[in-house]
Each structure stands twice: as structure tokens, then as C-alpha cells.
């Protein structure tokens, strides 16, 4: 018995030594970086069964901006009947060099299978110029927030700050309100709604849905930050106005270092942990000062503006349209300005102006322009002058009301080609609202012309209505019969459903979402055959699809190619490696050609 026990201990020792020899932890970092530059320090281990990581608390000469961020890759191959598989775990830190010198990066210790493994040591040289000593060096900066291995969320890990570009403003003077997110975690969702503000008119500034994070220092800590939402507020009351607190609901995703990749795959787990966090954005007070006594011609504008008037056609003929455009531009409440009054000559017919504004945010201020189109129609010829257009606004720089004017415009109106009035009559028209009776011969017609009772056109119209009624009844009845035939409807919709799924797969391919791409390709291929050949979903299998395609006169080689393409999509969907990304374009083109060939053969068979 003792002899067998000794053999077992020796065997276990040999296995342990072989396992220990097979596990390798490799450290990688740039050899030369610039002072103040951000770079990545990676530790790679050829195993996905890492149970414990002794994280780097501090690195001499460097700030640890983030880490460790864990990623796992898994690949499988089968060559000449021999299967092999490999697993790799990578732990990434983001560091920033604080001072010049040559530093040795600390080693990282991992626990795999109850044994501790330590990485090799790497040296990094920090210089003033990033290009000194390394001509091919590139600036490295993380492009997205990485998950943390710690699932506890403190108020310092995720917070929202609110700022205003001005704290003291005049009534109607715009205020830009900014909500900025600071996080050290992988923030995937965040939602919060601005409540109805008392005393403000609010307009939200459109921002990209895809947020871009950057690294910054805030309150002595390093964070990933982005502007989450912005608003333009126009105070409608005076005094101290308060923007209340806003509650944001966020979702943070953490990687689970204690979960094996194979276990996560076969158990249907994503290998990550979600945590919900409620973040309160603080309130903010704005002091609003009243405007001085308003003049009678006050336009409602508060800020700093300029005015310009343009006549697009200064030379025209009688009864033609004059297009006069007034442009008010500058910084301030462009959205709330009233259209100024234009004094047109008495012989001009005028219409209500059309206003369009374009407001944008620039360096924390609201800039834009208000374009006002005035239309007028001159009725008599002559030379006219449109006086300067006045615009009165409150200047926030001088704290006074200012009146600015455009340049005067000269309009020349020539005699129209179809003017029916004499010179004397035109002089009277210029001083009167009365118009003369129509002069000239009038065209009269008898009852036997055109459309009348008992004429040919009269009876043809009845016949046409009867034909339209019969055609409408036939179309409705045919649509009802087609709709009642579920098999026919499903077959007709197969192409439309396949095209929609292929378009969605193309979008996934452009975004680099390989798993979603291959899943959508499987749905497009199998869904097309299921709908086209009326195969129930519960009975959908590769054997059934192959049999139905054969009965539809699909050639055997094309049938096998279809099944092989499905097998390839399923394999790439769950496998890893570089082929998963690079083969998306090839698989997509094969799917398009396959559905096109099958559609032509099945349609020919049905005919």
C-alpha cells in the first residue's frame, strides 16, 4: 500500500511540475515613452483558469490611471483528426509617466490551479521627447472605458458634475448647462431626465449617442470623462432660480475573474457581472437680474448682434415678387427675437415674413443667426427706396439698449409685359385701394360646348367610374384571397425577410460585432429556406432543409454548399481567433450569392 501511495505522489508531482512548466506569464510594455504620455502595460498568461490576481497597487514613477482590465481569448483547431485548443488571459493597465528616468515595471503574480506564477520584468525609459531613441514610437491612449474586477461601486467611482457657463445673467440671457460624467468603471447605460424647470425655457442641445471618453484628473483622481447632456436655458423670471437635482440610473459591467471561459460558454453565461448604480447630479442656482425699462421698439434680443438686409432682386417688373432677406446674427437668445418691421412703399403688396434660425454652441456660448424672408409685390413701376431696418436689443457687454440699422435699399420696378392700366390709371392706383374693372373682350361659350347632360363626355365619365369600381372590387377580393393563403404569404415574404436580415448583418459587420454578424447570417440563410419552402420552425433542421431543397430541384453540389455555409457560420459564431473577424466579408458575399442562386432555382421549379 505504501508503495502505491509513493507512486501516486510521484505521479502527481510530475503532473504538477509539467503544468507549472506549461504556464507562462509574459509582461509587455513600450521600451521608451514620453513624460506625461499614457501607455499600456500588458500581462499575458496562457490560461483562462486564473483564480486570483495580485493587482499592482502603485508603480514607482508612474500614475496608474486604470486597471487591471481582463480579456480572455479561446481558440480551437482540428488538423488531420487531431484537436487542439488554446486559452489566453490578458490583464491591461493604463499608466502615465510622471518623471524622466529608467524604471523597472513590477512583476504581476497570478494563481492558476492552486499555483502562483510571476511575470518577467520589463524596463521602461521615460524621456522628454517621445521620439528620442525610438523613431517608430506611436502615442498610445485608451479609446474606451475598461471593466474593473471589483464589483463594489462607491460614490467616487461614478459621479456626475453639473456646471453653467454663467452664474449671474440678465432676464432672457441664455445659460448653457452641462452635465459631465466621471467614471472609473465600465459604464454601459445611463438615463436621467431633465424635469420641468420653473422660470426657465429649456432647449436640449443634440449630442452624439455614441459617447467618447477621455482621461482627465478631477478632485485629485484620474477618471474617464465625457459630456453626457447639455441644455440652453432662457430665464423668464428674475431673482434666484434653482436647477433641481437630477437622478441618473446607471448600469456598470464588471468582468468576473473567477469564472472559467469554458464554464461561461457551456452554461450560457456572459462572463460578466452587471451592477446598477443611482447617481444624483447636484442642484445649481442661477441669479437672474431684471432688464432696465424696455423701449417701445425692443425686439426681445439679449446679447450682442449685427443686422444685414439683402434684396435678392433689386431690379424687377410690375407684379413680380421682391424677396427681401434680413439676417440678424451674433451671440445671445437668437431663438426668441421678434421680426423687425420693414417699411415697404404704399404700392407694394406685402405678406407675413418667414423666419428660420440656426443656433449652435461655441466655446460655452450660444451663437447663431436668424434669417427673415419678406415677400412683397410691386404694383406700379418706378424707383423706390426701402429705409434702413431698425433693430433694438439689450447689449450684455455694455448693459444698455442698443439700436442698430441696416443699409437702405433701392428697388427699381419696370413696366410689366401684361400691364392693363394706362399711365393715368397707374397714378390713381398708387394713391387708392380701388381697382378698375377688367377691360378687353370676354370669352363666352354656349351650353353645347364641353361637358353637359347627354353629351359624349357625360356618358364616358359614367362608364369610366363603372370600370374603376369593378377594378377596385377585383383588387380587394384578390388581396383577401392572397392574405387567407398563409403558405403563399409566407413564401412571398421570404425574400423581404432575407434582405432585411442581410442588411442587419452588414451593419454588424461594419461595426466589427462578429458574434452578432454570424448569428444574423444563420437566421438569414435558414429563415429564407424555412419561409420559401414552408418548413415549420419546430421541424427546421439541416436534414429537413437539404431534403426540401432536393425536392425543389436544387443541385446536390449547391445543396451541400448551403449546408457547409451554415456549418461555417455556426463554427465561427462560437470559435475565437483572427479568422472570426477577417472572414465576415467572405461569408457575407457567399450568403448573398447562395440566396440569389436558391431563389432563382425555387422560382423556376414553382413555375
XYZ file of C-alpha atoms in Angstrom, residues 47-51 70 72-76 85-89 258-271 574-575:
32
model
C -4.662 30.018 -19.383
C -8.227 31.139 -18.811
C -8.481 29.468 -15.381
C -6.958 32.320 -13.394
C -8.456 32.357 -9.902
C -9.157 41.493 -18.146
C -9.931 36.263 -22.466
C -9.462 34.623 -25.882
C -10.166 30.995 -26.765
C -9.281 29.134 -29.978
C -9.805 25.567 -31.178
C -7.150 24.247 -28.113
C -5.537 27.304 -26.506
C -6.669 29.814 -23.906
C -5.155 33.215 -23.161
C -5.926 35.783 -20.456
C -13.330 33.698 -11.021
C -15.423 32.301 -13.874
C -13.767 29.973 -16.380
C -14.321 30.770 -20.060
C -15.445 27.231 -20.945
C -17.860 27.162 -17.998
C -19.300 30.505 -19.079
C -19.669 29.282 -22.673
C -21.424 25.978 -21.929
C -23.561 27.399 -19.117
C -24.779 30.298 -21.242
C -23.104 32.934 -19.071
C -21.548 36.132 -20.443
C -18.609 36.040 -18.027
C -18.646 30.272 -31.226
C -14.944 29.970 -32.115
